[in-house]
PDB file of C-alpha atoms in Angstrom:
ATOM      1  CA  UNK A   1      -0.130   0.398   0.336  1.00 42.00           C
ATOM      2  CA  UNK A   2       1.303   3.654  -0.874  1.00 43.00           C
ATOM      3  CA  UNK A   3       0.991   5.790   2.459  1.00 44.00           C
ATOM      4  CA  UNK A   4       0.864   9.366   0.303  1.00 47.00           C
ATOM      5  CA  UNK A   5       2.494  12.183   2.024  1.00 55.00           C
ATOM      6  CA  UNK A   6       0.557  15.258   0.919  1.00 64.00           C
ATOM      7  CA  UNK A   7       1.923  18.812   1.127  1.00 85.00           C
ATOM      8  CA  UNK A   8      -0.945  21.297   1.898  1.00 87.00           C
ATOM      9  CA  UNK A   9      -0.058  23.175  -1.022  1.00 89.00           C
ATOM     10  CA  UNK A  10      -0.923  20.174  -3.192  1.00 92.00           C
ATOM     11  CA  UNK A  11      -4.176  19.611  -1.156  1.00 93.00           C
ATOM     12  CA  UNK A  12      -5.361  23.322  -1.219  1.00 94.00           C
ATOM     13  CA  UNK A  13      -5.131  22.520  -5.603  1.00 95.00           C
ATOM     14  CA  UNK A  14      -6.564  19.292  -5.161  1.00 95.00           C
ATOM     15  CA  UNK A  15      -9.698  21.523  -3.445  1.00 96.00           C
ATOM     16  CA  UNK A  16      -9.630  24.110  -5.917  1.00 96.00           C
ATOM     17  CA  UNK A  17      -9.417  21.922  -9.114  1.00 96.00           C
ATOM     18  CA  UNK A  18     -12.937  19.782  -7.230  1.00 97.00           C
ATOM     19  CA  UNK A  19     -14.330  23.004  -5.991  1.00 97.00           C
ATOM     20  CA  UNK A  20     -14.581  24.653  -9.650  1.00 95.00           C
ATOM     21  CA  UNK A  21     -15.678  20.756 -11.091  1.00 94.00           C
ATOM     22  CA  UNK A  22     -18.680  22.099  -9.011  1.00 95.00           C
ATOM     23  CA  UNK A  23     -18.650  24.760 -10.038  1.00 95.00           C
ATOM     24  CA  UNK A  24     -18.637  23.754 -13.878  1.00 93.00           C
ATOM     25  CA  UNK A  25     -19.885  20.320 -13.782  1.00 91.00           C
ATOM     26  CA  UNK A  26     -22.678  19.961 -11.008  1.00 93.00           C
ATOM     27  CA  UNK A  27     -24.141  17.376 -12.913  1.00 91.00           C
ATOM     28  CA  UNK A  28     -21.410  15.360 -13.385  1.00 92.00           C
ATOM     29  CA  UNK A  29     -20.283  16.673  -9.326  1.00 94.00           C
ATOM     30  CA  UNK A  30     -23.525  15.587  -7.323  1.00 95.00           C
ATOM     31  CA  UNK A  31     -22.043  11.862  -9.831  1.00 93.00           C
ATOM     32  CA  UNK A  32     -19.074  11.343  -8.519  1.00 95.00           C
ATOM     33  CA  UNK A  33     -20.176  12.694  -5.060  1.00 97.00           C
ATOM     34  CA  UNK A  34     -22.416   9.715  -4.982  1.00 96.00           C
ATOM     35  CA  UNK A  35     -20.335   7.136  -5.805  1.00 97.00           C
ATOM     36  CA  UNK A  36     -18.053   8.990  -3.050  1.00 97.00           C
ATOM     37  CA  UNK A  37     -20.735   8.093  -0.773  1.00 98.00           C
ATOM     38  CA  UNK A  38     -21.363   4.635  -1.653  1.00 97.00           C
ATOM     39  CA  UNK A  39     -17.875   3.643  -1.669  1.00 96.00           C
ATOM     40  CA  UNK A  40     -17.858   5.269   2.106  1.00 96.00           C
ATOM     41  CA  UNK A  41     -21.610   3.422   2.639  1.00 95.00           C
ATOM     42  CA  UNK A  42     -20.447   0.229   1.597  1.00 94.00           C
ATOM     43  CA  UNK A  43     -16.808   0.072   3.484  1.00 93.00           C
ATOM     44  CA  UNK A  44     -14.943  -0.052  -0.319  1.00 95.00           C
ATOM     45  CA  UNK A  45     -11.225   1.813   0.304  1.00 95.00           C
ATOM     46  CA  UNK A  46     -11.145   4.982  -2.064  1.00 96.00           C
ATOM     47  CA  UNK A  47      -9.034   3.623  -3.405  1.00 96.00           C
ATOM     48  CA  UNK A  48     -10.412   0.840  -5.711  1.00 96.00           C
ATOM     49  CA  UNK A  49     -13.017   3.507  -6.621  1.00 96.00           C
ATOM     50  CA  UNK A  50      -9.792   5.780  -8.089  1.00 96.00           C
ATOM     51  CA  UNK A  51      -8.306   2.196  -9.834  1.00 95.00           C
ATOM     52  CA  UNK A  52     -12.024   1.617 -11.313  1.00 94.00           C
ATOM     53  CA  UNK A  53     -12.035   5.490 -12.086  1.00 94.00           C
ATOM     54  CA  UNK A  54      -8.760   4.976 -14.189  1.00 94.00           C
ATOM     55  CA  UNK A  55      -8.689   1.044 -15.138  1.00 92.00           C
ATOM     56  CA  UNK A  56      -6.125   0.890 -13.106  1.00 94.00           C
ATOM     57  CA  UNK A  57      -5.897  -2.996 -11.394  1.00 93.00           C
ATOM     58  CA  UNK A  58      -8.835  -2.130  -8.590  1.00 92.00           C
ATOM     59  CA  UNK A  59      -8.015  -6.287  -7.434  1.00 89.00           C
ATOM     60  CA  UNK A  60      -5.620  -5.500  -4.238  1.00 90.00           C
ATOM     61  CA  UNK A  61      -8.355  -2.936  -3.130  1.00 92.00           C
ATOM     62  CA  UNK A  62     -11.499  -4.718  -3.650  1.00 87.00           C
ATOM     63  CA  UNK A  63     -13.475  -7.141  -0.132  1.00 82.00           C
ATOM     64  CA  UNK A  64     -13.208  -9.988  -0.415  1.00 83.00           C
ATOM     65  CA  UNK A  65     -16.583 -10.652   2.371  1.00 86.00           C
ATOM     66  CA  UNK A  66     -18.512  -8.105  -0.291  1.00 89.00           C
ATOM     67  CA  UNK A  67     -21.023 -10.117  -2.496  1.00 91.00           C
ATOM     68  CA  UNK A  68     -20.264 -10.330  -6.434  1.00 92.00           C
ATOM     69  CA  UNK A  69     -23.952  -8.963  -6.616  1.00 94.00           C
ATOM     70  CA  UNK A  70     -23.195  -5.978  -5.222  1.00 94.00           C
ATOM     71  CA  UNK A  71     -19.638  -5.344  -6.541  1.00 93.00           C
ATOM     72  CA  UNK A  72     -21.441  -5.393  -9.704  1.00 94.00           C
ATOM     73  CA  UNK A  73     -24.270  -2.926  -8.952  1.00 94.00           C
ATOM     74  CA  UNK A  74     -21.224  -0.595  -7.454  1.00 95.00           C
ATOM     75  CA  UNK A  75     -19.294  -1.154 -10.576  1.00 93.00           C
ATOM     76  CA  UNK A  76     -22.163  -0.128 -12.639  1.00 93.00           C
ATOM     77  CA  UNK A  77     -22.747   3.158 -11.215  1.00 93.00           C
ATOM     78  CA  UNK A  78     -18.810   4.239 -11.504  1.00 94.00           C
ATOM     79  CA  UNK A  79     -20.130   3.650 -15.468  1.00 90.00           C
ATOM     80  CA  UNK A  80     -22.097   6.306 -14.554  1.00 86.00           C
ATOM     81  CA  UNK A  81     -19.191   8.948 -14.003  1.00 85.00           C
ATOM     82  CA  UNK A  82     -17.166   7.287 -17.625  1.00 78.00           C
ATOM     83  CA  UNK A  83     -19.750   8.528 -20.637  1.00 77.00           C
ATOM     84  CA  UNK A  84     -16.884   9.820 -23.074  1.00 69.00           C
ATOM     85  CA  UNK A  85     -18.285  14.045 -21.993  1.00 72.00           C
ATOM     86  CA  UNK A  86     -17.596  13.339 -18.364  1.00 74.00           C
ATOM     87  CA  UNK A  87     -14.955  10.443 -18.014  1.00 80.00           C
ATOM     88  CA  UNK A  88     -12.124  13.276 -18.928  1.00 88.00           C
ATOM     89  CA  UNK A  89     -13.084  15.570 -16.563  1.00 90.00           C
ATOM     90  CA  UNK A  90     -12.997  13.050 -13.509  1.00 92.00           C
ATOM     91  CA  UNK A  91     -10.078  11.072 -14.718  1.00 92.00           C
ATOM     92  CA  UNK A  92      -7.866  14.291 -15.308  1.00 93.00           C
ATOM     93  CA  UNK A  93      -8.728  14.936 -11.119  1.00 95.00           C
ATOM     94  CA  UNK A  94      -7.959  11.757 -10.545  1.00 96.00           C
ATOM     95  CA  UNK A  95      -4.872  11.606 -12.238  1.00 95.00           C
ATOM     96  CA  UNK A  96      -3.253  15.560 -11.797  1.00 95.00           C
ATOM     97  CA  UNK A  97      -3.924  14.989  -7.741  1.00 95.00           C
ATOM     98  CA  UNK A  98      -3.060  10.745  -7.922  1.00 94.00           C
ATOM     99  CA  UNK A  99       0.267  11.545  -5.660  1.00 92.00           C
ATOM    100  CA  UNK A 100      -1.658  13.272  -3.147  1.00 93.00           C
ATOM    101  CA  UNK A 101      -3.665  10.030  -2.719  1.00 94.00           C
ATOM    102  CA  UNK A 102      -7.345   8.391  -4.010  1.00 96.00           C
ATOM    103  CA  UNK A 103      -8.523   8.579  -0.610  1.00 95.00           C
ATOM    104  CA  UNK A 104      -7.535  11.923  -0.164  1.00 95.00           C
ATOM    105  CA  UNK A 105      -8.749  13.628  -3.564  1.00 97.00           C
ATOM    106  CA  UNK A 106     -12.407  11.377  -2.155  1.00 97.00           C
ATOM    107  CA  UNK A 107     -12.424  12.857   1.451  1.00 97.00           C
ATOM    108  CA  UNK A 108     -12.243  16.103  -0.494  1.00 97.00           C
ATOM    109  CA  UNK A 109     -14.879  15.257  -2.584  1.00 97.00           C
ATOM    110  CA  UNK A 110     -17.333  14.622   0.643  1.00 97.00           C
ATOM    111  CA  UNK A 111     -16.249  18.015   1.796  1.00 96.00           C
ATOM    112  CA  UNK A 112     -13.470  17.306   4.792  1.00 95.00           C
ATOM    113  CA  UNK A 113     -10.352  20.476   3.640  1.00 93.00           C
ATOM    114  CA  UNK A 114      -6.706  19.929   3.286  1.00 92.00           C
ATOM    115  CA  UNK A 115      -5.955  21.033   6.701  1.00 90.00           C
ATOM    116  CA  UNK A 116      -8.147  18.459   8.129  1.00 90.00           C
ATOM    117  CA  UNK A 117      -6.534  15.401   6.044  1.00 88.00           C
ATOM    118  CA  UNK A 118      -3.401  17.268   7.314  1.00 81.00           C
ATOM    119  CA  UNK A 119      -4.146  17.291  10.949  1.00 75.00           C
ATOM    120  CA  UNK A 120      -2.969  20.613  10.745  1.00 58.00           C
ATOM    121  CA  UNK A 121      -5.295  23.088  13.427  1.00 48.00           C
ATOM    122  CA  UNK A 122      -7.344  25.365  11.522  1.00 45.00           C
ATOM    123  CA  UNK A 123      -6.847  29.274  11.879  1.00 45.00           C
ATOM    124  CA  UNK A 124     -10.019  31.028  13.692  1.00 43.00           C
ATOM    125  CA  UNK A 125     -10.480  34.416  12.407  1.00 38.00           C
TER     126      UNK A 125
END
């Protein structure tokens, strides 16, 4: 397992890209939030989602205890992100910020701040 050590600047850049995606393609962003939330609810690893999106080998991240029928359903939901017009934007996000880790990307899609991911106390203004 690769541990992603990210700078706060890298995390902030990824968060900005996620916010831009939300503004420029809100329907796509909603689908992305849906799939990331489904990943969390099904107790699957965010690396599994990232590897499916990036068409990488996902077998090492799959939960062996989950029913095949549920995995098939989940994979169909992920495929909904991969229509030709939308696929490029989602892949670009995961590709550009792969160095910070799929888990961090997914957590920020769900609304976590870069500071909370780094364990930095946010400044109180």
